[in-house]
CSV table of C-alpha atoms and ligand atoms in Angstrom, one decimal:
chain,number,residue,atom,x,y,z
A,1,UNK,CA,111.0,87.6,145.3
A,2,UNK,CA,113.1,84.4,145.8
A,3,UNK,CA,111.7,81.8,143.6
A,4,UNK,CA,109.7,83.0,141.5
A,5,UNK,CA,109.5,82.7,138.3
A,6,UNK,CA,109.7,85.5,135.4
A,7,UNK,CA,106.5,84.2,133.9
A,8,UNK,CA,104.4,84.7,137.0
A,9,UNK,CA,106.2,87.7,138.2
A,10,UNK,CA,105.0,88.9,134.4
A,11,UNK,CA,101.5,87.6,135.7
A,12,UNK,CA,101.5,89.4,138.6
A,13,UNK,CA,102.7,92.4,136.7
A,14,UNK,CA,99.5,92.5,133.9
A,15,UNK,CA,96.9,91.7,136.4
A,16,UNK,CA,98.4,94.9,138.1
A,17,UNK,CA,98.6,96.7,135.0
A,18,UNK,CA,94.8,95.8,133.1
A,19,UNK,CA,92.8,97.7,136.1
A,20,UNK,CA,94.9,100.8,134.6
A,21,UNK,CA,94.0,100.1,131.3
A,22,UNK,CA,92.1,102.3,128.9
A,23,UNK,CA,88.6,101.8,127.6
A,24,UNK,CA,89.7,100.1,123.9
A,25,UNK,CA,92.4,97.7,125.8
A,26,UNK,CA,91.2,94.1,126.7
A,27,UNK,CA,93.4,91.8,128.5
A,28,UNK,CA,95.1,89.5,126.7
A,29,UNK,CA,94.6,85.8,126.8
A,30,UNK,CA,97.1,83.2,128.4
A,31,UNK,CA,98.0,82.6,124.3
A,32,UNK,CA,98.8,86.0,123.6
A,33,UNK,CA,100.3,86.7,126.8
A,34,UNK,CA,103.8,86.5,126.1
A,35,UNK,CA,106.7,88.9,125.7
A,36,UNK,CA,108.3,89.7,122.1
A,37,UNK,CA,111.4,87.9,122.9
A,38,UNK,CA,110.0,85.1,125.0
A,39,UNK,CA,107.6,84.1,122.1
A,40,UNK,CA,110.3,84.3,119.5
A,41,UNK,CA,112.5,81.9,121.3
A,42,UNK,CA,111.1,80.2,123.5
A,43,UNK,CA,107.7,79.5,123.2
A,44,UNK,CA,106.9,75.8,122.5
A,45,UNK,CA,104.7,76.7,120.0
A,46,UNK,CA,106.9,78.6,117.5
A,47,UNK,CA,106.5,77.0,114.7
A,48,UNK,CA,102.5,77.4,114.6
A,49,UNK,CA,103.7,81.0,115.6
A,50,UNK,CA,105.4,81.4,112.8
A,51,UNK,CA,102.2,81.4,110.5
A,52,UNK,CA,103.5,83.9,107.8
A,53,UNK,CA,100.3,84.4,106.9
A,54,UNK,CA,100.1,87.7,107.1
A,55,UNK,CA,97.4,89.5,105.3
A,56,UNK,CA,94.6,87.5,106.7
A,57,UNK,CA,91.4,89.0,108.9
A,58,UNK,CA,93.4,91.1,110.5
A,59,UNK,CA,94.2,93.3,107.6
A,60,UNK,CA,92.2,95.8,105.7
A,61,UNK,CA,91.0,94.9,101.9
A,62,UNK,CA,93.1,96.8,99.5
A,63,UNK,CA,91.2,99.7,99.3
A,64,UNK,CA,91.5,103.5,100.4
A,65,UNK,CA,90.6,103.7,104.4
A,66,UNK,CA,88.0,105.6,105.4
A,67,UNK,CA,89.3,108.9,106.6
A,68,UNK,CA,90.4,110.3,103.8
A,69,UNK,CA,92.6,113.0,105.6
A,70,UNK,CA,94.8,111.5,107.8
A,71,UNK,CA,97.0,114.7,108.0
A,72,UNK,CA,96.4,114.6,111.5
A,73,UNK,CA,98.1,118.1,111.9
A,74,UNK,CA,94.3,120.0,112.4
A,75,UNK,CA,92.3,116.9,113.4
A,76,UNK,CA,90.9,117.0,116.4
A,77,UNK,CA,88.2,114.8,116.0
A,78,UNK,CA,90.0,111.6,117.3
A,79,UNK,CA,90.3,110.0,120.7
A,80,UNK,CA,93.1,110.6,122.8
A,81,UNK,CA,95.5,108.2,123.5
A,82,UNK,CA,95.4,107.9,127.2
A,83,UNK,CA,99.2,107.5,128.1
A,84,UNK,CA,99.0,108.2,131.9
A,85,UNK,CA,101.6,106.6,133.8
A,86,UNK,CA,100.7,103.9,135.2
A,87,UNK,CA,101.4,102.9,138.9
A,88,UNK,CA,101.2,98.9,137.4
A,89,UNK,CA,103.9,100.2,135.1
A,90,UNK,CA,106.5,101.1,137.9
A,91,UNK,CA,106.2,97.6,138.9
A,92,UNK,CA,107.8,96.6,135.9
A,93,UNK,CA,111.0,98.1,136.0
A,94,UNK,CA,114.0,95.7,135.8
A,95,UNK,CA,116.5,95.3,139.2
A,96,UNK,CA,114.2,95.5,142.4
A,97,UNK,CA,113.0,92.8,144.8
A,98,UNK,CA,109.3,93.7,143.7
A,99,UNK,CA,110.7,94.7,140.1
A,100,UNK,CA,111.7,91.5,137.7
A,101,UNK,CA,114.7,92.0,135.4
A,102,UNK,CA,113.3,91.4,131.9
A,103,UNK,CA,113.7,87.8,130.8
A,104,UNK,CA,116.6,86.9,129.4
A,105,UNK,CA,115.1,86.6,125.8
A,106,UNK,CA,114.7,90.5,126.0
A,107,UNK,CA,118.3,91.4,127.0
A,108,UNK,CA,119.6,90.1,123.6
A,109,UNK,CA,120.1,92.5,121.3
A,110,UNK,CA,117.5,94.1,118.3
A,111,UNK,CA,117.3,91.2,116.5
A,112,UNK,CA,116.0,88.7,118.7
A,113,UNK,CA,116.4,85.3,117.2
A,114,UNK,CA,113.1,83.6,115.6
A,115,UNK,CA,114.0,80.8,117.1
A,116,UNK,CA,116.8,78.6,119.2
A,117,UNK,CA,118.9,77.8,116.3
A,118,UNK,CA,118.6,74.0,115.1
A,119,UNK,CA,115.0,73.6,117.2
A,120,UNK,CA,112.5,74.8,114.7
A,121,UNK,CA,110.3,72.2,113.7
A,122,UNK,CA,109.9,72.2,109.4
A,123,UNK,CA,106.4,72.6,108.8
A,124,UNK,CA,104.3,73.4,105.8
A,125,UNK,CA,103.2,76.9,107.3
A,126,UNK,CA,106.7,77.2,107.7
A,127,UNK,CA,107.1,76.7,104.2
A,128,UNK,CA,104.6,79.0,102.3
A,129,UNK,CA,105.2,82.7,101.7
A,130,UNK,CA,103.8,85.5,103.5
A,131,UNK,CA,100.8,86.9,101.4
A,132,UNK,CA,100.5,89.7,100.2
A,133,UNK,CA,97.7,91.5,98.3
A,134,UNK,CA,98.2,94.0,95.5
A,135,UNK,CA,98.6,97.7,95.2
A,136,UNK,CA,98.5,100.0,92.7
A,137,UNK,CA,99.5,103.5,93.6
A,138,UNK,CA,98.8,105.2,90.0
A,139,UNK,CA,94.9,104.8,90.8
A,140,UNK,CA,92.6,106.0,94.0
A,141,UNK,CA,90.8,102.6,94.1
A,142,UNK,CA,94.8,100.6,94.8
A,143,UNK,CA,95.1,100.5,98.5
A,144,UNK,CA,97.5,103.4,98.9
A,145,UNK,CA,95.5,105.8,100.5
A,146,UNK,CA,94.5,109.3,98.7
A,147,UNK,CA,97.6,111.1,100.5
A,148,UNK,CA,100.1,112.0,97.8
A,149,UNK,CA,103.5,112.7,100.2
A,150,UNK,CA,105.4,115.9,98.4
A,151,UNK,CA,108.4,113.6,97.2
A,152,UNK,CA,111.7,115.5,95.9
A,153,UNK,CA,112.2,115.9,92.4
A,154,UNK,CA,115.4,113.9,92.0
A,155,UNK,CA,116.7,111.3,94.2
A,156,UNK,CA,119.5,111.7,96.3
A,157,UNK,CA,122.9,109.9,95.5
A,158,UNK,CA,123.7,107.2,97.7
A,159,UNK,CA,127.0,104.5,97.8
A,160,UNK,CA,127.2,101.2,99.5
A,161,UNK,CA,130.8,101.9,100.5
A,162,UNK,CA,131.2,98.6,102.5
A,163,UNK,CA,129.5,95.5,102.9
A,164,UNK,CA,129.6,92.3,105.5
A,165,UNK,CA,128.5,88.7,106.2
A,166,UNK,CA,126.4,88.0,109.0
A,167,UNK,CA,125.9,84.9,110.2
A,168,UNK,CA,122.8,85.2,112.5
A,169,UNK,CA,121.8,83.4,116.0
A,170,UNK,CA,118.9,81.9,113.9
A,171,UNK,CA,121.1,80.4,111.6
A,172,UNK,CA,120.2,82.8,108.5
A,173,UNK,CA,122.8,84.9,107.1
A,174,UNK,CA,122.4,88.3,106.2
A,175,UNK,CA,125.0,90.8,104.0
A,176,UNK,CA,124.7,94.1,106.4
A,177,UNK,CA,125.1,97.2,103.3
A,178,UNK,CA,126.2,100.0,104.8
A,179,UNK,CA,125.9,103.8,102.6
A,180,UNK,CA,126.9,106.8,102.2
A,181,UNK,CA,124.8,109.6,100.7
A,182,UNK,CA,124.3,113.2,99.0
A,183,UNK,CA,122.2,114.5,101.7
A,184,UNK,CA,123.0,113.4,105.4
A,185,UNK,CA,126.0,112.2,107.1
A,186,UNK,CA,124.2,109.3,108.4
A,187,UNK,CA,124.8,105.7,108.2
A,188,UNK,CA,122.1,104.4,106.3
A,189,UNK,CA,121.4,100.6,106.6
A,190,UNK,CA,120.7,97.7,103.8
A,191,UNK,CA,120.1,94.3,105.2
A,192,UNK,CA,119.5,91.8,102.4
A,193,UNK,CA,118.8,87.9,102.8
A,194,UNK,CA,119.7,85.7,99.9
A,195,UNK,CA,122.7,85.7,97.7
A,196,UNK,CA,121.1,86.9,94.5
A,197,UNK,CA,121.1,90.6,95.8
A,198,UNK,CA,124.1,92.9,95.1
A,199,UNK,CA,124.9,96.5,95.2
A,200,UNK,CA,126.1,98.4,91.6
A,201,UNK,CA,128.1,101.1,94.0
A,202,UNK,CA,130.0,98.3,95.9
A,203,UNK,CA,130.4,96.2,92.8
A,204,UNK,CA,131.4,99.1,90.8
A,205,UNK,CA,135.6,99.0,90.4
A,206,UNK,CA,137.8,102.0,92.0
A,207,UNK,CA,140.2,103.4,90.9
A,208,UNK,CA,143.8,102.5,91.9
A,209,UNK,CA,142.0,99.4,94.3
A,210,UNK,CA,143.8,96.3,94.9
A,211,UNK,CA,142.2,92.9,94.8
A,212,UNK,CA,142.5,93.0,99.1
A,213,UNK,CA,141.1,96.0,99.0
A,214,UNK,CA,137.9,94.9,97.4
A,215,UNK,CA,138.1,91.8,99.2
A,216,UNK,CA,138.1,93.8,102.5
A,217,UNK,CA,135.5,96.5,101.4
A,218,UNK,CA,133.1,93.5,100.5
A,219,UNK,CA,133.2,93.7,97.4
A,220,UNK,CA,133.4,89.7,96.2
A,221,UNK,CA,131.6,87.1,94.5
A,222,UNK,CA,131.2,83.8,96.7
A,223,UNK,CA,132.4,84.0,100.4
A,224,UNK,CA,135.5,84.6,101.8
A,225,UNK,CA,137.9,82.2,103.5
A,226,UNK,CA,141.2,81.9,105.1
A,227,UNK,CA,143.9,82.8,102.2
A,228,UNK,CA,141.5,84.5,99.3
A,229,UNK,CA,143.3,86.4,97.1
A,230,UNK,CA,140.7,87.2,94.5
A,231,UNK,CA,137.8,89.0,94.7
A,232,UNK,CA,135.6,87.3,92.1
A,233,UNK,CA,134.8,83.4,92.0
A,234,UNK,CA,135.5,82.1,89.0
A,235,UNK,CA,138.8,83.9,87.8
A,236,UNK,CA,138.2,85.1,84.2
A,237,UNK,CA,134.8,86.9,85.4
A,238,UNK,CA,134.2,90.6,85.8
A,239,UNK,CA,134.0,92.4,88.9
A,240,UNK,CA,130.2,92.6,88.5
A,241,UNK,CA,129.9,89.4,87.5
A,242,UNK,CA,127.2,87.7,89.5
A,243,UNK,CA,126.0,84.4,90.5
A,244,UNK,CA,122.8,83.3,88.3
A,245,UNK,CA,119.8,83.5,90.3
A,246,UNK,CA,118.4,80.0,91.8
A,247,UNK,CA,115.5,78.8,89.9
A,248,UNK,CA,112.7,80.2,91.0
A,249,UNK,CA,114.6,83.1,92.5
A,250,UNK,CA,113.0,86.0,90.4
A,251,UNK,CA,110.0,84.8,89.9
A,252,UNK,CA,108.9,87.3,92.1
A,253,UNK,CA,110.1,90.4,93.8
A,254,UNK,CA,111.8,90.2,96.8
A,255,UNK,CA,110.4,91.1,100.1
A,256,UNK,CA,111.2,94.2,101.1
A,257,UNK,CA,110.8,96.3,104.3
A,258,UNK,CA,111.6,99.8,105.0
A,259,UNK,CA,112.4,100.3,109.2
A,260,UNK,CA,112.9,103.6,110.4
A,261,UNK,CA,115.6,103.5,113.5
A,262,UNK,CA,113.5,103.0,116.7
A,263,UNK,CA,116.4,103.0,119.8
A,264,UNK,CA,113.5,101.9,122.6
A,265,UNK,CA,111.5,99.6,120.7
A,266,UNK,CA,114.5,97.9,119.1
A,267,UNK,CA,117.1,98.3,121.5
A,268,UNK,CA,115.9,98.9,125.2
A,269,UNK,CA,112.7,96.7,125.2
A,270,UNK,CA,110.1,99.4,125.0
A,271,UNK,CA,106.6,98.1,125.3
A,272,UNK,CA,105.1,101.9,123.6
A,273,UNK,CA,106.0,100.5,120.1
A,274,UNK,CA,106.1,97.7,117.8
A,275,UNK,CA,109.4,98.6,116.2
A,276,UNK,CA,111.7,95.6,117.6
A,277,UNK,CA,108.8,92.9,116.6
A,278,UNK,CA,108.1,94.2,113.1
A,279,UNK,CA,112.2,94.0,112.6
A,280,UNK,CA,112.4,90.8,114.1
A,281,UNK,CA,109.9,89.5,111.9
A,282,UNK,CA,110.5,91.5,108.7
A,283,UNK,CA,113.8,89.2,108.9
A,284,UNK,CA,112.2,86.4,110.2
A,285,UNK,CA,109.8,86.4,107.0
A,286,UNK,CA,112.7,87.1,104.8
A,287,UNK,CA,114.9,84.0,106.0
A,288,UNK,CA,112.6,81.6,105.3
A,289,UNK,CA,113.4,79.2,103.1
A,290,UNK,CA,110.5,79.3,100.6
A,291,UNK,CA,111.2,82.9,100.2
A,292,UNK,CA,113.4,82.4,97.2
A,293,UNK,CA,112.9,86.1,95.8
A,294,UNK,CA,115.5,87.4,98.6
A,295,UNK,CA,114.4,90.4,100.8
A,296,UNK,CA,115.9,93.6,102.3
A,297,UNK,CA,115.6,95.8,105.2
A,298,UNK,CA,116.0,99.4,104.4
A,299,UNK,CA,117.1,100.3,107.9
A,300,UNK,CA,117.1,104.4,107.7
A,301,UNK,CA,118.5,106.4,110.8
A,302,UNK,CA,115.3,108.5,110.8
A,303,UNK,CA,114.8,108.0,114.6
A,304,UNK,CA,111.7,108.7,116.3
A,305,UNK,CA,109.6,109.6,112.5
A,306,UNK,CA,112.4,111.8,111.8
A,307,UNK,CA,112.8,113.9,115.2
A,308,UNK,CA,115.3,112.5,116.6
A,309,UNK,CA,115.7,110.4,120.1
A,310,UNK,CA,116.1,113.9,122.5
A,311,UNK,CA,112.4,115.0,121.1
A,312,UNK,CA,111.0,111.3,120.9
A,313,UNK,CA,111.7,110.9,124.4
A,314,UNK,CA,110.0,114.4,125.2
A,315,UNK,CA,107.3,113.3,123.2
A,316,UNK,CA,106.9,110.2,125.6
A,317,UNK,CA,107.0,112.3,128.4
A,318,UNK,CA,104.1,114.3,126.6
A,319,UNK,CA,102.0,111.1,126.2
A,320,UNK,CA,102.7,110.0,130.0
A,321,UNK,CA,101.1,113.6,130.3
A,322,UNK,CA,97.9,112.4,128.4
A,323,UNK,CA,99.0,113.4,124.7
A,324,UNK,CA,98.7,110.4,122.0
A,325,UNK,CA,101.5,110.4,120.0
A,326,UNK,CA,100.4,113.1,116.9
A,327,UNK,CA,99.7,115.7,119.2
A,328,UNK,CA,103.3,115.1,121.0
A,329,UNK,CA,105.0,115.5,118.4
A,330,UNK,CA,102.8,118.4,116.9
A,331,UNK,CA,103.2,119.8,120.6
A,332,UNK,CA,107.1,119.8,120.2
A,333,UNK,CA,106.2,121.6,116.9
A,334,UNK,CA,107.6,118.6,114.8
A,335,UNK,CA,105.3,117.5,111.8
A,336,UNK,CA,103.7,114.3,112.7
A,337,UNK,CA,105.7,112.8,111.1
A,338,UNK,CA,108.8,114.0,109.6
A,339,UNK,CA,110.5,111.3,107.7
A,340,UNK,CA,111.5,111.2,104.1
A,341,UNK,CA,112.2,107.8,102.0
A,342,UNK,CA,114.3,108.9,98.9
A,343,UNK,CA,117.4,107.5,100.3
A,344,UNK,CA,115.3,103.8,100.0
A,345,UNK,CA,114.3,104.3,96.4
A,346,UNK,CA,117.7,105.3,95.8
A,347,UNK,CA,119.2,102.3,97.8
A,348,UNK,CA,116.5,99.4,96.4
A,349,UNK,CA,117.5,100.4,92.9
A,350,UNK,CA,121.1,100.0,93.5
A,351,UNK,CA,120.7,97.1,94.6
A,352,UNK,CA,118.9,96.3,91.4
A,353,UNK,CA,115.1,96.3,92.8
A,354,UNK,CA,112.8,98.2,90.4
A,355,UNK,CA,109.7,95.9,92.0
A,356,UNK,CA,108.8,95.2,95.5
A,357,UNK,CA,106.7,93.5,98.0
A,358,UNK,CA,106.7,96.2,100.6
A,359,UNK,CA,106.1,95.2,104.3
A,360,UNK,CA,104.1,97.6,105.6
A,361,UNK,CA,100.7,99.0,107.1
A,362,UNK,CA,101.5,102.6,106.0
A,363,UNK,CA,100.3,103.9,102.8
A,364,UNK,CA,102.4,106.4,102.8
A,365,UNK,CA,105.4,104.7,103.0
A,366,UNK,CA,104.0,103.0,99.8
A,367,UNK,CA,103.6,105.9,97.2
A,368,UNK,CA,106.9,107.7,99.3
A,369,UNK,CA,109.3,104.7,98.2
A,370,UNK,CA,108.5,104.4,94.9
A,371,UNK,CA,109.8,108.1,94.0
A,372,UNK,CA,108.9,111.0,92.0
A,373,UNK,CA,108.9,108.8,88.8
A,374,UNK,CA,108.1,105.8,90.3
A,375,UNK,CA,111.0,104.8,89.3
A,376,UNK,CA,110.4,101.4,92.4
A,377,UNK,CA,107.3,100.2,92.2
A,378,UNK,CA,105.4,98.3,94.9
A,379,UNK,CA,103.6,95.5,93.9
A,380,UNK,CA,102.3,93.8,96.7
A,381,UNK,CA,102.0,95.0,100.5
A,382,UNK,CA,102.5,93.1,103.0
A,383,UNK,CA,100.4,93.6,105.9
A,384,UNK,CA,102.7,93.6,109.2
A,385,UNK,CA,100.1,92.4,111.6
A,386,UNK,CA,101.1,92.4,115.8
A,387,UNK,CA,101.7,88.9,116.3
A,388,UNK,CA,99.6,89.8,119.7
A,389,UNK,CA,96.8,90.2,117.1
A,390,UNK,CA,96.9,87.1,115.6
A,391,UNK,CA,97.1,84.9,118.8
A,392,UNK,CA,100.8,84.1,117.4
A,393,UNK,CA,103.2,85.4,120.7
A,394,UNK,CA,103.9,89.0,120.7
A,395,UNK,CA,103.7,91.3,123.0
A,396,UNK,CA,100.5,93.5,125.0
A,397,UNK,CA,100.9,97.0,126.8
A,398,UNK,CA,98.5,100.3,127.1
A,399,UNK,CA,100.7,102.2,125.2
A,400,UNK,CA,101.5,100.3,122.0
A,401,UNK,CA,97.8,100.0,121.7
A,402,UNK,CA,97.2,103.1,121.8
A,403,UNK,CA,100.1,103.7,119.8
A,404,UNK,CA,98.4,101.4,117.3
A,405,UNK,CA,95.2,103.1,117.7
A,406,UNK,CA,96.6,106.6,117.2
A,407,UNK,CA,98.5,105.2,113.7
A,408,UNK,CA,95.3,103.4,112.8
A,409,UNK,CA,92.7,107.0,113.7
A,410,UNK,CA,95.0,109.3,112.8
A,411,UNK,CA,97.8,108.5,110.6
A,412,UNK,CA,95.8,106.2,108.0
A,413,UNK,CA,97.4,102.8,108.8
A,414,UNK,CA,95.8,100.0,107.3
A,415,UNK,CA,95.1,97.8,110.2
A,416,UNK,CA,91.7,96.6,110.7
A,417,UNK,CA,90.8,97.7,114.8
A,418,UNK,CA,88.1,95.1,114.7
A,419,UNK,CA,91.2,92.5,115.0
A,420,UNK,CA,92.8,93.6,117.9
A,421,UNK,CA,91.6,90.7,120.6
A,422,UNK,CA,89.3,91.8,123.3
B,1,LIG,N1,107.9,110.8,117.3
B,1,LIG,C1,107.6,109.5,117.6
B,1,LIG,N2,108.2,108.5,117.0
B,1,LIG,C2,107.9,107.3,117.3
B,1,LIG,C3,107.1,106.9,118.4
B,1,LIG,N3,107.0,105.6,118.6
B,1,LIG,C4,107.8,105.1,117.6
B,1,LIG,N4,108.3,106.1,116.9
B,1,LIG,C5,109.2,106.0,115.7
B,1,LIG,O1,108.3,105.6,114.6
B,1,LIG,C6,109.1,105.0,113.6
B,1,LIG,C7,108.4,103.7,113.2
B,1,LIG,O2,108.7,103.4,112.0
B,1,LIG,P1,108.3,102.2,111.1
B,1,LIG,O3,107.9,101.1,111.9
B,1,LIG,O4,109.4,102.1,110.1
B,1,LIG,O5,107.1,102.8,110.2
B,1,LIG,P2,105.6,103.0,110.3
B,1,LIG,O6,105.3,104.3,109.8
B,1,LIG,O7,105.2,102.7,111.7
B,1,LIG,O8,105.0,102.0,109.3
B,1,LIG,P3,105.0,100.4,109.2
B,1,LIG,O9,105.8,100.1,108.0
B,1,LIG,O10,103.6,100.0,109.0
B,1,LIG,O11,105.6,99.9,110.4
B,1,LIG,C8,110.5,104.8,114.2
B,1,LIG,O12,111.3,105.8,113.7
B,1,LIG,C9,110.3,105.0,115.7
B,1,LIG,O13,111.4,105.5,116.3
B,1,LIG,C10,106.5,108.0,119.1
B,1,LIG,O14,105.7,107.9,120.1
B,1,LIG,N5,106.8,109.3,118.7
């Protein structure tokens, strides 16, 4: 329609969509009733959004959750999540007259900026560190859950064979890790914020390798520039030499996240996930520049829990056909969830992490990343909270809710229901 504007074809859009919505949904309010995109860029209030206070009311205390088996395989106790398609939901595809195109913050790509670079306004909440609270994973009573996940006995090999600069559109900069491994063929994923963080397997010296050759693999001290020769600093240093940490740097562990590969949540603006806004603001927590300990995303390709993106969209399909998403997947005769995390054991401790704060609501993620021996151990989680929850941007849809709800009844996540806004 000529004129108007995204914001109010949005409008138009949810008051269509909340007389579909299902019994535990509430509407959101004109403060949480943004997109993921449009609240990371350009909402006027970013900086108060940026409250890395994660943790707070909204989370769960550290102890075990309630429903002690949360192997959902023969539960069917729990409500369904009601994933019928929605007629309001047609109205929200991108390219017709009656149909917006998603607003522009949405077409950028996964990693939507935190914010128009050079805008943000320094504040003190800005500042302080996102809080965590403590886990112990060696007793019931520390906030892991009573699941023990069946881990492998040894972990799997793994090389950082390259590794690259990359200045962001927030103005961070990342090193993008990129490894090989013992047990798939896929390209597995380390994205690590600060400069204190390196990789033994890309440090380690090759056989036969030139200087350029380590210089183009990634394999330097410093940063690169027009005419390098060298691949360390300070000539006279080792090819492992590294920089000494900042003061302050290792004072405590850095902040680490592990993402599984989510193509429609990170990639193609799906609204039946929070996959794009916990990467967005696993990095955005990570760049901040309090957060002197450094932090990492573990990106593994374990699409869709593990089943790939052919049987997660099947599984969609499913929930449009009134499945939550357990019983899609178990309908597809996939586990519930079918991924592994050795590889990001194996990966934090080459890059020299034997201690974590882990970003996460899962607790099995927690006991799964610290490996057979625990040879990584978590000691802090982190809660990821929906910024929707928190009044803080976001994003609101019927199906991510009751994607959260299904995570929350089913799958154990420590998220306190109470805090989603009514
Ligand atoms: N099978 C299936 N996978 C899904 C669905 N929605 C999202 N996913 C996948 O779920 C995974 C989400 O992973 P994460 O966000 O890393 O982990 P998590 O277990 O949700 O735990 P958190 O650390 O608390 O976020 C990604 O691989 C997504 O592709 C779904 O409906 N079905």
């Amino acid at each position: 329609m000529p004129g108007q504007q995204p914001d109010e074809w949005q409008h138009h859009a949810e008051t269509e969509r909340t007389s579909q919505l299902p019994s535990f949904y509430s509407p959101p309010t004109d403060a949480q009733h943004t997109s993921r995109g449009d609240a990371d860029v350009s909402h006027p209030d970013f900086s108060i959004s940026s409250d890395p206070a994660l943790g707070t009311s909204a989370t769960s205390p550290p102890t075990p959750t309630p429903k002690d088996n949360r192997d959902s395989i023969n539960d069917t106790s729990v409500d369904r999540n009601d994933g019928a398609p929605s007629p309001a939901s047609s109205a929200l595809l991108p390219g017709t007259p009656l149909n917006p195109p998603p607003p522009n913050s949405l077409l950028s790509p996964a990693f939507t900026p935190p914010a128009t670079p050079g805008t943000a306004t320094p504040s003190s909440l800005l500042l302080s560190e996102p809080r965590g609270v403590p886990v112990d994973s060696s007793v019931p009573s520390g906030g892991c859950g009573s699941k023990h996940p069946r881990l492998l006995e040894q972990l799997p090999q793994v090389e950082c064979i390259v590794r690259a600069r990359i200045p962001t559109t927030t103005g961070a900069e990342m090193f993008l890790h990129l490894y090989t491994n013992n047990v798939d063929n896929k390209e597995h994923l380390a994205i690590v914020f600060g400069n204190t963080i390196r990789s033994k397997s890309l440090d380690a010296v090759r056989e036969g390798e030139t200087e350029m050759d380590r210089l183009v693999r990634g394999a330097y001290t410093g940063r690169l520039y027009p005419g390098r020769t060298t691949s360390l600093e300070n000539a006279g240093g080792s090819a492992t030499e590294r920089k000494e940490p900042e003061e302050g740097a290792q004072s405590q562990p850095p902040l680490v996240r592990i993402h599984s590969e989510c193509y429609t949540g990170e990639t193609v603006w799906s609204a039946r996930c929070d996959c794009g806004e916990q990467l967005d603001e696993a990095a955005r927590l990570m760049s901040l520049p309090s957060n002197k300990a450094g932090g990492i995303i573990i990106y593994l390709r374990q699409e869709g829990r593990g089943i790939g993106l052919g049987e997660k969209l099947k599984a969609y399909n499913l929930q449009d056909l009134g499945s939550d998403t357990v019983e899609a997947n178990l309908l597809l005769r996939h586990p519930a969830d079918a991924r592994s995390y050795g590889l990001a054991t194996a990966m934090l401790l080459d890059l020299g992490q034997k201690e974590v704060r882990l970003l996460t609501n899962n607790p099995d993620k927690i006991r799964a990343v610290e490996g057979p021996n625990r040879e990584v151990v978590v000691k802090e989680r982190v809660a990821m909270v929906p910024l929707s929850w928190k009044g803080k941007g976001g994003f609101r849809a019927p199906e991510v809710e009751g994607y959260l709800k299904t995570k929350i009844e089913k799958m154990g996540h420590l998220l306190d229901p109470g805090a989603l806004p009514r």
